[in-house]
Structures are given as C-alpha cells and as structure tokens.
C-alpha cells in the first residue's frame, strides 16, 4: 500500500503522506477461487431464484480463510490484543459516506495489534450500515500509514504467526479506490524488511497496474509521486489541496459523484461489479440476475418509474 514523502519510517508496508483510499459500500467482496470446468457445469444446473452465490453476497463477515485453512481467528485475536496503541475511528454521515481514520500519529499511523482488531470491528459495523454508500479511509496528521507496528512484528516472529496475521488482514480488507495529494509519495518497502506484502498488497497491485509494472514497483521499492502513480493507474485521482481538512472535503466531493441514489442500488452495483471480476463468467451473470431480483419492483424502482412516467404523458 502507499508510501510517504519525507523521511521513511520502516515498516512492513510503506507510508503515505496524506493519501486517501475510498471504496463503495456493499460489504466485503465475495472472494472465491475460480471454478474448474466440472464445477462450472454443476453450477449452471442450479436454477433457484435466490442462488447460493447471492446468499453469499448478502452475508456479512464472509471470510476468505477459516479453520479448514488452518486459520483460527480467536487465537490470532488473543495475540493481537497484547499490542495496544492507537485507534481506528469511524464517523458515519447522513449522506451515506463513512470516514474511517487510522489514528496512531506518533508512529505514523502504524497498525498496532489492537488497531487491527478495531479495523475488523469497524468493517463489520460498516457492513451492517444499511444506509451506507461509500467509505473514505484516511490517516491522521497528514500521513496514511506506515504499515504494521514493529513492536508487534518483532513479537510475532514465527512463520506461523506471519501467515496467521496475513490471513486475518486479508479477511478484513476490501478493495479500495485510491486518491493522493500532490505532494504524496507511494512506496512499498517490504523488500527492505526481508518480506513481501502480506495483506493482499502484491496481488491487488498486480491486478491494478499489471504484473510487469507491479514487479518493478515492488522489487525496486520505487518512490512514486502522485503524477507517476496516476499515470500507472495506481491512484484514481490527485487531490489539489494538501491541507488535511481541505483534502478531506475534496475526497468527499469526489466520492459523492459516484454514490447518488438509493443505498440498496449503490450496494447492488458494487456487488455486481465485484462478482464480475472475481467469479467465473456464468456465475457472475447469474449473480447479476439474482441481484436484479432484489431491486426489480422494489421501492426505488417503482419510484423511478413513476417519476419518469410523468414525462411520458
């Protein structure tokens, strides 16, 4: 994830000077492996109006890993509770935009163990926020995040601890759109720490900018200014103001253009796009069908038809 302008504080991830990440509401995306041909054929035989795919998409707290993968969430939580410091703060506005702040400025907003647990709690709260449409993730005091607190990293030093922490954070995090201020710099410092990105960073980076560019960025630990990051497609927009308050207003205005409309429609759109990217083609089509069934003839649909009908007389 993002890196920082000015002196770097080393961590398992880079830091970002006043970078902002955004996502449309709709819960964590349904992450599943792509099906093999026999599995695809089997799934095509299912014709129920509310398929398993849509039931999964409507569930909250859907995890990529569970005990079948050797992941024991409660054990990981107990270990993370040993590392206090900082907080994850959530503000939910009436316009459907949430603002989630990584608040640990004394350590450049590095994630303590307690912050990781709080992040999971806030994500769950957001998933159950029926009026939510979008989310802005930001760091306090003009810095996004320097990654993991090194105190926790040192204490959780075994390969088993590293894998468990990786699975915990991959279960928690979702896809984001990314904004930067003009002076921000993104840098992945993992190579210098003797590791690779472990919270889905490398996989998502390759998906966002392509494997060739991702390899250059990661293996070179390159510093990317806002112009280069925008050209690579790593960020979606560069904010004009570097002031903490003004840049937040800019981010809210930018996000607002994508969330006009009823929350249930915005969330269904997000789920449809996510399924189109993550599921096999046939499953994605059927997921789209099922989601249409949750909206067709619903309040938003009927209101829109009545409103348009006034101009057809």
PDB file of C-alpha atoms in Angstrom:
ATOM      1  CA  UNK A   1       0.000   0.000   0.000  1.00  0.00           C
ATOM      2  CA  UNK A   2       1.010   3.657  -0.137  1.00  0.00           C
ATOM      3  CA  UNK A   3       4.438   5.087   0.748  1.00  0.00           C
ATOM      4  CA  UNK A   4       5.494   8.504   2.146  1.00  0.00           C
ATOM      5  CA  UNK A   5       7.195  11.731   1.238  1.00  0.00           C
ATOM      6  CA  UNK A   6       9.971  12.836   3.517  1.00  0.00           C
ATOM      7  CA  UNK A   7      11.884  10.532   5.897  1.00  0.00           C
ATOM      8  CA  UNK A   8      10.596   6.990   5.844  1.00  0.00           C
ATOM      9  CA  UNK A   9       9.690   5.051   8.961  1.00  0.00           C
ATOM     10  CA  UNK A  10      10.399   1.465   8.106  1.00  0.00           C
ATOM     11  CA  UNK A  11       7.558  -0.955   8.478  1.00  0.00           C
ATOM     12  CA  UNK A  12       6.026  -3.953   6.808  1.00  0.00           C
ATOM     13  CA  UNK A  13       4.303  -1.542   4.470  1.00  0.00           C
ATOM     14  CA  UNK A  14       5.210   1.904   3.161  1.00  0.00           C
ATOM     15  CA  UNK A  15       3.788   5.151   4.457  1.00  0.00           C
ATOM     16  CA  UNK A  16       1.736   7.686   2.582  1.00  0.00           C
ATOM     17  CA  UNK A  17       1.814  11.412   3.115  1.00  0.00           C
ATOM     18  CA  UNK A  18      -1.837  12.324   3.209  1.00  0.00           C
ATOM     19  CA  UNK A  19      -3.075   9.639   0.861  1.00  0.00           C
ATOM     20  CA  UNK A  20      -6.728   8.677   0.970  1.00  0.00           C
ATOM     21  CA  UNK A  21      -8.459   5.455  -0.014  1.00  0.00           C
ATOM     22  CA  UNK A  22     -12.101   5.108  -0.898  1.00  0.00           C
ATOM     23  CA  UNK A  23     -14.497   2.282  -1.543  1.00  0.00           C
ATOM     24  CA  UNK A  24     -18.135   1.983  -2.424  1.00  0.00           C
ATOM     25  CA  UNK A  25     -20.274   0.360   0.199  1.00  0.00           C
ATOM     26  CA  UNK A  26     -21.564  -3.131  -0.301  1.00  0.00           C
ATOM     27  CA  UNK A  27     -19.681  -5.292   2.155  1.00  0.00           C
ATOM     28  CA  UNK A  28     -16.541  -7.262   1.617  1.00  0.00           C
ATOM     29  CA  UNK A  29     -16.482  -8.713  -1.841  1.00  0.00           C
ATOM     30  CA  UNK A  30     -17.221 -12.420  -2.166  1.00  0.00           C
ATOM     31  CA  UNK A  31     -13.731 -13.746  -2.728  1.00  0.00           C
ATOM     32  CA  UNK A  32     -13.703 -17.277  -4.045  1.00  0.00           C
ATOM     33  CA  UNK A  33     -11.457 -19.305  -6.286  1.00  0.00           C
ATOM     34  CA  UNK A  34     -12.412 -19.612  -9.944  1.00  0.00           C
ATOM     35  CA  UNK A  35     -14.216 -22.824 -10.666  1.00  0.00           C
ATOM     36  CA  UNK A  36     -12.925 -25.664 -12.839  1.00  0.00           C
ATOM     37  CA  UNK A  37     -14.976 -26.789 -15.836  1.00  0.00           C
ATOM     38  CA  UNK A  38     -16.825 -29.601 -13.976  1.00  0.00           C
ATOM     39  CA  UNK A  39     -17.687 -27.201 -11.179  1.00  0.00           C
ATOM     40  CA  UNK A  40     -18.910 -24.630 -13.688  1.00  0.00           C
ATOM     41  CA  UNK A  41     -21.125 -27.217 -15.351  1.00  0.00           C
ATOM     42  CA  UNK A  42     -22.583 -28.163 -11.990  1.00  0.00           C
ATOM     43  CA  UNK A  43     -23.271 -24.558 -11.082  1.00  0.00           C
ATOM     44  CA  UNK A  44     -25.106 -23.998 -14.373  1.00  0.00           C
ATOM     45  CA  UNK A  45     -27.627 -26.674 -13.423  1.00  0.00           C
ATOM     46  CA  UNK A  46     -28.803 -24.632 -10.441  1.00  0.00           C
ATOM     47  CA  UNK A  47     -31.883 -22.590 -11.244  1.00  0.00           C
ATOM     48  CA  UNK A  48     -33.164 -21.371  -7.870  1.00  0.00           C
ATOM     49  CA  UNK A  49     -34.350 -17.763  -7.845  1.00  0.00           C
ATOM     50  CA  UNK A  50     -32.104 -16.960  -4.910  1.00  0.00           C
ATOM     51  CA  UNK A  51     -28.905 -18.865  -5.606  1.00  0.00           C
ATOM     52  CA  UNK A  52     -26.081 -19.768  -3.249  1.00  0.00           C
ATOM     53  CA  UNK A  53     -23.983 -17.065  -4.882  1.00  0.00           C
ATOM     54  CA  UNK A  54     -26.416 -14.320  -3.938  1.00  0.00           C
ATOM     55  CA  UNK A  55     -26.868 -15.716  -0.442  1.00  0.00           C
ATOM     56  CA  UNK A  56     -23.110 -15.446  -0.066  1.00  0.00           C
ATOM     57  CA  UNK A  57     -23.107 -11.917  -1.452  1.00  0.00           C
ATOM     58  CA  UNK A  58     -25.787 -10.871   1.039  1.00  0.00           C
ATOM     59  CA  UNK A  59     -23.976 -12.307   4.038  1.00  0.00           C
ATOM     60  CA  UNK A  60     -21.777 -10.048   6.137  1.00  0.00           C
ATOM     61  CA  UNK A  61     -18.429 -11.112   7.536  1.00  0.00           C
ATOM     62  CA  UNK A  62     -17.753 -13.523   4.656  1.00  0.00           C
ATOM     63  CA  UNK A  63     -14.154 -14.687   5.124  1.00  0.00           C
ATOM     64  CA  UNK A  64     -11.560 -15.868   2.672  1.00  0.00           C
ATOM     65  CA  UNK A  65      -9.962 -18.138   5.292  1.00  0.00           C
ATOM     66  CA  UNK A  66     -11.371 -20.377   8.030  1.00  0.00           C
ATOM     67  CA  UNK A  67     -10.327 -23.349  10.129  1.00  0.00           C
ATOM     68  CA  UNK A  68     -10.110 -25.571   7.053  1.00  0.00           C
ATOM     69  CA  UNK A  69      -7.123 -23.418   6.023  1.00  0.00           C
ATOM     70  CA  UNK A  70      -5.547 -23.715   9.465  1.00  0.00           C
ATOM     71  CA  UNK A  71      -6.808 -20.245  10.406  1.00  0.00           C
ATOM     72  CA  UNK A  72      -8.068 -19.853  13.971  1.00  0.00           C
ATOM     73  CA  UNK A  73      -9.341 -16.305  14.315  1.00  0.00           C
ATOM     74  CA  UNK A  74      -9.811 -16.265  18.082  1.00  0.00           C
ATOM     75  CA  UNK A  75      -6.224 -17.350  18.664  1.00  0.00           C
ATOM     76  CA  UNK A  76      -4.969 -14.555  16.398  1.00  0.00           C
ATOM     77  CA  UNK A  77      -7.157 -12.020  18.227  1.00  0.00           C
ATOM     78  CA  UNK A  78      -5.702 -13.027  21.604  1.00  0.00           C
ATOM     79  CA  UNK A  79      -2.188 -12.423  20.304  1.00  0.00           C
ATOM     80  CA  UNK A  80      -3.070  -9.067  18.736  1.00  0.00           C
ATOM     81  CA  UNK A  81      -4.649  -7.831  21.983  1.00  0.00           C
ATOM     82  CA  UNK A  82      -1.178  -7.881  23.543  1.00  0.00           C
ATOM     83  CA  UNK A  83      -0.113  -4.893  21.420  1.00  0.00           C
ATOM     84  CA  UNK A  84      -2.070  -1.724  22.329  1.00  0.00           C
ATOM     85  CA  UNK A  85      -1.767   1.771  20.917  1.00  0.00           C
ATOM     86  CA  UNK A  86      -3.661   3.996  18.515  1.00  0.00           C
ATOM     87  CA  UNK A  87      -7.224   3.588  17.387  1.00  0.00           C
ATOM     88  CA  UNK A  88      -9.463   3.136  14.346  1.00  0.00           C
ATOM     89  CA  UNK A  89     -12.090   5.877  14.380  1.00  0.00           C
ATOM     90  CA  UNK A  90     -15.301   5.729  12.357  1.00  0.00           C
ATOM     91  CA  UNK A  91     -17.655   8.579  11.509  1.00  0.00           C
ATOM     92  CA  UNK A  92     -20.893   7.824   9.647  1.00  0.00           C
ATOM     93  CA  UNK A  93     -22.520  10.803   7.954  1.00  0.00           C
ATOM     94  CA  UNK A  94     -26.173  11.195   6.963  1.00  0.00           C
ATOM     95  CA  UNK A  95     -25.222  11.352   3.265  1.00  0.00           C
ATOM     96  CA  UNK A  96     -24.141   7.690   3.388  1.00  0.00           C
ATOM     97  CA  UNK A  97     -20.394   8.396   3.431  1.00  0.00           C
ATOM     98  CA  UNK A  98     -18.325   6.918   6.223  1.00  0.00           C
ATOM     99  CA  UNK A  99     -14.929   8.298   7.244  1.00  0.00           C
ATOM    100  CA  UNK A 100     -12.552   5.771   8.789  1.00  0.00           C
ATOM    101  CA  UNK A 101      -9.391   7.263  10.307  1.00  0.00           C
ATOM    102  CA  UNK A 102      -6.187   5.383  11.127  1.00  0.00           C
ATOM    103  CA  UNK A 103      -5.192   7.216  14.294  1.00  0.00           C
ATOM    104  CA  UNK A 104      -1.725   6.477  15.630  1.00  0.00           C
ATOM    105  CA  UNK A 105       0.247   9.590  14.596  1.00  0.00           C
ATOM    106  CA  UNK A 106       3.162   9.068  16.997  1.00  0.00           C
ATOM    107  CA  UNK A 107       4.066   6.001  14.909  1.00  0.00           C
ATOM    108  CA  UNK A 108       2.998   7.424  11.540  1.00  0.00           C
ATOM    109  CA  UNK A 109      -0.306   5.551  11.892  1.00  0.00           C
ATOM    110  CA  UNK A 110       1.311   2.131  12.043  1.00  0.00           C
ATOM    111  CA  UNK A 111      -1.160  -0.634  12.872  1.00  0.00           C
ATOM    112  CA  UNK A 112      -0.887  -1.906  16.425  1.00  0.00           C
ATOM    113  CA  UNK A 113      -2.466  -5.244  17.251  1.00  0.00           C
ATOM    114  CA  UNK A 114      -5.440  -3.514  18.875  1.00  0.00           C
ATOM    115  CA  UNK A 115      -5.912  -1.347  15.763  1.00  0.00           C
ATOM    116  CA  UNK A 116      -6.088  -4.475  13.600  1.00  0.00           C
ATOM    117  CA  UNK A 117      -8.842  -5.807  15.840  1.00  0.00           C
ATOM    118  CA  UNK A 118     -10.654  -2.476  15.780  1.00  0.00           C
ATOM    119  CA  UNK A 119     -10.435  -2.403  11.988  1.00  0.00           C
ATOM    120  CA  UNK A 120     -12.266  -5.730  11.835  1.00  0.00           C
ATOM    121  CA  UNK A 121     -14.933  -4.366  14.178  1.00  0.00           C
ATOM    122  CA  UNK A 122     -15.401  -1.215  12.096  1.00  0.00           C
ATOM    123  CA  UNK A 123     -15.604  -3.202   8.845  1.00  0.00           C
ATOM    124  CA  UNK A 124     -18.314  -5.387  10.388  1.00  0.00           C
ATOM    125  CA  UNK A 125     -20.160  -2.273  11.576  1.00  0.00           C
ATOM    126  CA  UNK A 126     -19.992  -0.802   8.080  1.00  0.00           C
ATOM    127  CA  UNK A 127     -21.283  -3.996   6.511  1.00  0.00           C
ATOM    128  CA  UNK A 128     -24.381  -3.688   8.680  1.00  0.00           C
ATOM    129  CA  UNK A 129     -24.865   0.012   7.939  1.00  0.00           C
ATOM    130  CA  UNK A 130     -27.832  -0.246   5.578  1.00  0.00           C
ATOM    131  CA  UNK A 131     -27.705   3.449   4.662  1.00  0.00           C
ATOM    132  CA  UNK A 132     -24.004   3.346   3.847  1.00  0.00           C
ATOM    133  CA  UNK A 133     -22.941   4.049   0.257  1.00  0.00           C
ATOM    134  CA  UNK A 134     -19.232   4.787   0.381  1.00  0.00           C
ATOM    135  CA  UNK A 135     -16.238   4.952   2.687  1.00  0.00           C
ATOM    136  CA  UNK A 136     -13.189   7.199   2.937  1.00  0.00           C
ATOM    137  CA  UNK A 137     -10.154   5.667   4.647  1.00  0.00           C
ATOM    138  CA  UNK A 138      -7.581   8.214   5.792  1.00  0.00           C
ATOM    139  CA  UNK A 139      -4.658   8.607   8.153  1.00  0.00           C
ATOM    140  CA  UNK A 140      -4.394  11.173  10.937  1.00  0.00           C
ATOM    141  CA  UNK A 141      -1.943  14.087  10.799  1.00  0.00           C
ATOM    142  CA  UNK A 142      -1.131  14.090   7.069  1.00  0.00           C
ATOM    143  CA  UNK A 143       0.150  10.506   6.898  1.00  0.00           C
ATOM    144  CA  UNK A 144      -1.766   7.469   5.671  1.00  0.00           C
ATOM    145  CA  UNK A 145       0.001   4.515   7.312  1.00  0.00           C
ATOM    146  CA  UNK A 146       3.498   3.118   7.811  1.00  0.00           C
ATOM    147  CA  UNK A 147       2.160  -0.442   7.922  1.00  0.00           C
ATOM    148  CA  UNK A 148       2.487  -2.695  10.962  1.00  0.00           C
ATOM    149  CA  UNK A 149       3.882  -1.530  14.306  1.00  0.00           C
ATOM    150  CA  UNK A 150       7.357  -3.026  14.527  1.00  0.00           C
ATOM    151  CA  UNK A 151       6.797  -3.998  18.175  1.00  0.00           C
ATOM    152  CA  UNK A 152       4.082  -6.410  17.044  1.00  0.00           C
ATOM    153  CA  UNK A 153       6.130  -7.561  14.053  1.00  0.00           C
ATOM    154  CA  UNK A 154       9.106  -8.439  16.261  1.00  0.00           C
ATOM    155  CA  UNK A 155       6.959 -10.288  18.797  1.00  0.00           C
ATOM    156  CA  UNK A 156       5.039 -12.227  16.152  1.00  0.00           C
ATOM    157  CA  UNK A 157       8.254 -13.504  14.658  1.00  0.00           C
ATOM    158  CA  UNK A 158       7.498 -17.091  13.606  1.00  0.00           C
ATOM    159  CA  UNK A 159       6.395 -18.066  10.090  1.00  0.00           C
ATOM    160  CA  UNK A 160       3.161 -19.396  11.607  1.00  0.00           C
ATOM    161  CA  UNK A 161       2.469 -16.001  13.198  1.00  0.00           C
ATOM    162  CA  UNK A 162       3.167 -14.232   9.911  1.00  0.00           C
ATOM    163  CA  UNK A 163       0.817 -16.460   7.938  1.00  0.00           C
ATOM    164  CA  UNK A 164      -1.926 -16.149  10.557  1.00  0.00           C
ATOM    165  CA  UNK A 165      -1.638 -12.345  10.556  1.00  0.00           C
ATOM    166  CA  UNK A 166      -1.695 -12.363   6.755  1.00  0.00           C
ATOM    167  CA  UNK A 167      -4.925 -14.373   6.701  1.00  0.00           C
ATOM    168  CA  UNK A 168      -6.517 -12.184   9.386  1.00  0.00           C
ATOM    169  CA  UNK A 169      -5.856  -8.950   7.486  1.00  0.00           C
ATOM    170  CA  UNK A 170      -6.805 -10.408   4.095  1.00  0.00           C
ATOM    171  CA  UNK A 171     -10.132 -11.430   5.623  1.00  0.00           C
ATOM    172  CA  UNK A 172     -10.627  -7.868   6.876  1.00  0.00           C
ATOM    173  CA  UNK A 173      -9.568  -5.688   3.968  1.00  0.00           C
ATOM    174  CA  UNK A 174     -11.580  -4.899   0.878  1.00  0.00           C
ATOM    175  CA  UNK A 175     -10.957  -3.242  -2.454  1.00  0.00           C
ATOM    176  CA  UNK A 176     -10.481   0.496  -2.461  1.00  0.00           C
ATOM    177  CA  UNK A 177     -10.201   3.339  -4.890  1.00  0.00           C
ATOM    178  CA  UNK A 178      -7.195   5.490  -4.136  1.00  0.00           C
ATOM    179  CA  UNK A 179      -6.610   9.236  -4.005  1.00  0.00           C
ATOM    180  CA  UNK A 180      -3.379  11.154  -3.357  1.00  0.00           C
ATOM    181  CA  UNK A 181      -2.467  14.720  -2.606  1.00  0.00           C
ATOM    182  CA  UNK A 182       0.074  16.280  -4.964  1.00  0.00           C
ATOM    183  CA  UNK A 183       2.980  16.004  -2.501  1.00  0.00           C
ATOM    184  CA  UNK A 184       2.276  12.380  -1.554  1.00  0.00           C
ATOM    185  CA  UNK A 185       4.687   9.590  -2.387  1.00  0.00           C
ATOM    186  CA  UNK A 186       3.813   5.893  -2.514  1.00  0.00           C
ATOM    187  CA  UNK A 187       6.467   3.326  -1.709  1.00  0.00           C
ATOM    188  CA  UNK A 188       6.440  -0.396  -0.944  1.00  0.00           C
ATOM    189  CA  UNK A 189       9.321  -1.000   1.490  1.00  0.00           C
ATOM    190  CA  UNK A 190       8.697  -4.705   2.105  1.00  0.00           C
ATOM    191  CA  UNK A 191      11.820  -5.879   0.269  1.00  0.00           C
ATOM    192  CA  UNK A 192      13.964  -3.843   2.640  1.00  0.00           C
ATOM    193  CA  UNK A 193      12.279  -5.623   5.555  1.00  0.00           C
ATOM    194  CA  UNK A 194      13.035  -9.050   4.115  1.00  0.00           C
ATOM    195  CA  UNK A 195       9.391  -9.884   3.352  1.00  0.00           C
ATOM    196  CA  UNK A 196       6.725  -9.352   0.699  1.00  0.00           C
ATOM    197  CA  UNK A 197       3.352  -7.586   1.033  1.00  0.00           C
ATOM    198  CA  UNK A 198       1.124  -9.837   3.118  1.00  0.00           C
ATOM    199  CA  UNK A 199      -2.246  -8.096   3.357  1.00  0.00           C
ATOM    200  CA  UNK A 200      -3.166  -8.652  -0.278  1.00  0.00           C
ATOM    201  CA  UNK A 201      -0.991  -5.754  -1.415  1.00  0.00           C
ATOM    202  CA  UNK A 202       1.080  -7.553  -4.054  1.00  0.00           C
ATOM    203  CA  UNK A 203      -1.856  -9.455  -5.520  1.00  0.00           C
ATOM    204  CA  UNK A 204      -4.024  -6.348  -5.749  1.00  0.00           C
ATOM    205  CA  UNK A 205      -1.172  -4.209  -7.070  1.00  0.00           C
ATOM    206  CA  UNK A 206      -0.619  -6.661  -9.949  1.00  0.00           C
ATOM    207  CA  UNK A 207      -4.349  -6.588 -10.639  1.00  0.00           C
ATOM    208  CA  UNK A 208      -4.423  -2.784 -10.627  1.00  0.00           C
ATOM    209  CA  UNK A 209      -1.308  -1.864 -12.668  1.00  0.00           C
ATOM    210  CA  UNK A 210      -0.345  -5.179 -14.281  1.00  0.00           C
ATOM    211  CA  UNK A 211       2.253  -7.752 -13.279  1.00  0.00           C
ATOM    212  CA  UNK A 212       5.176  -6.142 -15.155  1.00  0.00           C
ATOM    213  CA  UNK A 213       4.767  -2.736 -13.540  1.00  0.00           C
ATOM    214  CA  UNK A 214       3.966  -4.285 -10.157  1.00  0.00           C
ATOM    215  CA  UNK A 215       7.225  -6.243 -10.228  1.00  0.00           C
ATOM    216  CA  UNK A 216       9.169  -3.046 -10.925  1.00  0.00           C
ATOM    217  CA  UNK A 217       7.440  -1.147  -8.144  1.00  0.00           C
ATOM    218  CA  UNK A 218       7.918  -3.923  -5.572  1.00  0.00           C
ATOM    219  CA  UNK A 219      11.388  -5.198  -6.459  1.00  0.00           C
ATOM    220  CA  UNK A 220      12.753  -1.669  -6.876  1.00  0.00           C
ATOM    221  CA  UNK A 221      10.995  -0.303  -3.778  1.00  0.00           C
ATOM    222  CA  UNK A 222      10.322   2.654  -6.059  1.00  0.00           C
ATOM    223  CA  UNK A 223       9.125   6.000  -4.789  1.00  0.00           C
ATOM    224  CA  UNK A 224       6.123   7.036  -6.851  1.00  0.00           C
ATOM    225  CA  UNK A 225       4.991  10.633  -6.821  1.00  0.00           C
ATOM    226  CA  UNK A 226       1.359  11.499  -7.474  1.00  0.00           C
ATOM    227  CA  UNK A 227       1.867  12.135 -11.209  1.00  0.00           C
ATOM    228  CA  UNK A 228       3.566   8.784 -11.846  1.00  0.00           C
ATOM    229  CA  UNK A 229       1.107   6.913  -9.634  1.00  0.00           C
ATOM    230  CA  UNK A 230      -1.772   8.435 -11.594  1.00  0.00           C
ATOM    231  CA  UNK A 231      -0.170   7.524 -14.928  1.00  0.00           C
ATOM    232  CA  UNK A 232       0.346   3.935 -13.773  1.00  0.00           C
ATOM    233  CA  UNK A 233      -3.292   3.695 -12.717  1.00  0.00           C
ATOM    234  CA  UNK A 234      -2.312   3.120  -9.096  1.00  0.00           C
ATOM    235  CA  UNK A 235      -4.461   6.051  -7.987  1.00  0.00           C
ATOM    236  CA  UNK A 236      -7.751   7.277  -9.409  1.00  0.00           C
ATOM    237  CA  UNK A 237      -7.347  10.989  -8.781  1.00  0.00           C
ATOM    238  CA  UNK A 238      -4.893  13.542  -7.395  1.00  0.00           C
ATOM    239  CA  UNK A 239      -6.344  15.984  -4.882  1.00  0.00           C
ATOM    240  CA  UNK A 240      -5.332  19.607  -5.297  1.00  0.00           C
ATOM    241  CA  UNK A 241      -5.099  20.575  -1.640  1.00  0.00           C
ATOM    242  CA  UNK A 242      -2.542  19.202   0.792  1.00  0.00           C
ATOM    243  CA  UNK A 243      -4.319  20.639   3.811  1.00  0.00           C
ATOM    244  CA  UNK A 244      -5.789  17.861   5.927  1.00  0.00           C
ATOM    245  CA  UNK A 245      -9.238  19.425   6.240  1.00  0.00           C
ATOM    246  CA  UNK A 246      -9.495  20.672   2.656  1.00  0.00           C
ATOM    247  CA  UNK A 247      -8.276  17.435   1.113  1.00  0.00           C
ATOM    248  CA  UNK A 248     -10.896  15.509   3.085  1.00  0.00           C
ATOM    249  CA  UNK A 249     -13.579  17.802   1.671  1.00  0.00           C
ATOM    250  CA  UNK A 250     -12.207  17.204  -1.828  1.00  0.00           C
ATOM    251  CA  UNK A 251     -12.290  13.456  -1.283  1.00  0.00           C
ATOM    252  CA  UNK A 252     -15.899  13.630  -0.092  1.00  0.00           C
ATOM    253  CA  UNK A 253     -16.903  15.668  -3.143  1.00  0.00           C
ATOM    254  CA  UNK A 254     -15.099  13.257  -5.464  1.00  0.00           C
ATOM    255  CA  UNK A 255     -16.763  10.216  -3.928  1.00  0.00           C
ATOM    256  CA  UNK A 256     -20.170  11.880  -3.839  1.00  0.00           C
ATOM    257  CA  UNK A 257     -20.457  11.828  -7.637  1.00  0.00           C
ATOM    258  CA  UNK A 258     -20.486   8.014  -7.560  1.00  0.00           C
ATOM    259  CA  UNK A 259     -22.986   7.442  -4.760  1.00  0.00           C
ATOM    260  CA  UNK A 260     -26.016   9.446  -5.826  1.00  0.00           C
ATOM    261  CA  UNK A 261     -29.108   7.252  -5.495  1.00  0.00           C
ATOM    262  CA  UNK A 262     -30.683   4.774  -3.081  1.00  0.00           C
ATOM    263  CA  UNK A 263     -28.201   2.858  -0.886  1.00  0.00           C
ATOM    264  CA  UNK A 264     -29.570  -0.543  -1.893  1.00  0.00           C
ATOM    265  CA  UNK A 265     -28.934   0.251  -5.561  1.00  0.00           C
ATOM    266  CA  UNK A 266     -25.388   1.525  -4.969  1.00  0.00           C
ATOM    267  CA  UNK A 267     -24.560  -1.558  -2.903  1.00  0.00           C
ATOM    268  CA  UNK A 268     -26.018  -3.907  -5.525  1.00  0.00           C
ATOM    269  CA  UNK A 269     -23.948  -2.200  -8.221  1.00  0.00           C
ATOM    270  CA  UNK A 270     -20.814  -2.734  -6.151  1.00  0.00           C
ATOM    271  CA  UNK A 271     -21.628  -6.417  -5.651  1.00  0.00           C
ATOM    272  CA  UNK A 272     -22.354  -6.896  -9.343  1.00  0.00           C
ATOM    273  CA  UNK A 273     -19.041  -5.382 -10.414  1.00  0.00           C
ATOM    274  CA  UNK A 274     -17.144  -7.362  -7.758  1.00  0.00           C
ATOM    275  CA  UNK A 275     -18.722 -10.643  -8.846  1.00  0.00           C
ATOM    276  CA  UNK A 276     -17.903  -9.871 -12.476  1.00  0.00           C
ATOM    277  CA  UNK A 277     -14.250  -9.603 -11.536  1.00  0.00           C
ATOM    278  CA  UNK A 278     -13.990 -12.437  -9.042  1.00  0.00           C
ATOM    279  CA  UNK A 279     -16.360 -15.180 -10.239  1.00  0.00           C
ATOM    280  CA  UNK A 280     -16.429 -17.213 -13.411  1.00  0.00           C
ATOM    281  CA  UNK A 281     -18.439 -15.611 -16.228  1.00  0.00           C
ATOM    282  CA  UNK A 282     -21.516 -17.821 -15.851  1.00  0.00           C
ATOM    283  CA  UNK A 283     -21.637 -17.348 -12.077  1.00  0.00           C
ATOM    284  CA  UNK A 284     -21.247 -13.593 -12.472  1.00  0.00           C
ATOM    285  CA  UNK A 285     -24.180 -13.468 -14.910  1.00  0.00           C
ATOM    286  CA  UNK A 286     -26.376 -15.423 -12.524  1.00  0.00           C
ATOM    287  CA  UNK A 287     -25.304 -13.223  -9.612  1.00  0.00           C
ATOM    288  CA  UNK A 288     -26.304 -10.185 -11.647  1.00  0.00           C
ATOM    289  CA  UNK A 289     -29.674 -11.834 -12.330  1.00  0.00           C
ATOM    290  CA  UNK A 290     -30.244 -12.543  -8.664  1.00  0.00           C
ATOM    291  CA  UNK A 291     -29.344  -9.014  -7.625  1.00  0.00           C
ATOM    292  CA  UNK A 292     -31.753  -7.616 -10.198  1.00  0.00           C
ATOM    293  CA  UNK A 293     -34.420  -9.707  -8.474  1.00  0.00           C
ATOM    294  CA  UNK A 294     -33.748  -7.874  -5.212  1.00  0.00           C
ATOM    295  CA  UNK A 295     -34.371  -4.478  -6.849  1.00  0.00           C
ATOM    296  CA  UNK A 296     -36.924  -5.026  -9.639  1.00  0.00           C
ATOM    297  CA  UNK A 297     -40.315  -3.853  -8.442  1.00  0.00           C
ATOM    298  CA  UNK A 298     -38.783  -2.502  -5.261  1.00  0.00           C
ATOM    299  CA  UNK A 299     -39.372   0.974  -3.809  1.00  0.00           C
ATOM    300  CA  UNK A 300     -36.521   2.657  -5.698  1.00  0.00           C
ATOM    301  CA  UNK A 301     -37.518   1.051  -8.982  1.00  0.00           C
ATOM    302  CA  UNK A 302     -41.220   1.912  -8.636  1.00  0.00           C
ATOM    303  CA  UNK A 303     -40.452   5.480  -7.590  1.00  0.00           C
ATOM    304  CA  UNK A 304     -38.187   5.966 -10.604  1.00  0.00           C
ATOM    305  CA  UNK A 305     -40.812   4.558 -12.982  1.00  0.00           C
ATOM    306  CA  UNK A 306     -43.480   6.853 -11.531  1.00  0.00           C
ATOM    307  CA  UNK A 307     -41.156   9.841 -11.809  1.00  0.00           C
ATOM    308  CA  UNK A 308     -40.228   9.091 -15.416  1.00  0.00           C
ATOM    309  CA  UNK A 309     -43.839   8.336 -16.278  1.00  0.00           C
ATOM    310  CA  UNK A 310     -44.790  11.952 -15.642  1.00  0.00           C
ATOM    311  CA  UNK A 311     -42.756  12.972 -18.681  1.00  0.00           C
ATOM    312  CA  UNK A 312     -44.273  10.330 -20.971  1.00  0.00           C
ATOM    313  CA  UNK A 313     -47.852  11.583 -20.828  1.00  0.00           C
TER     314      UNK A 313
END
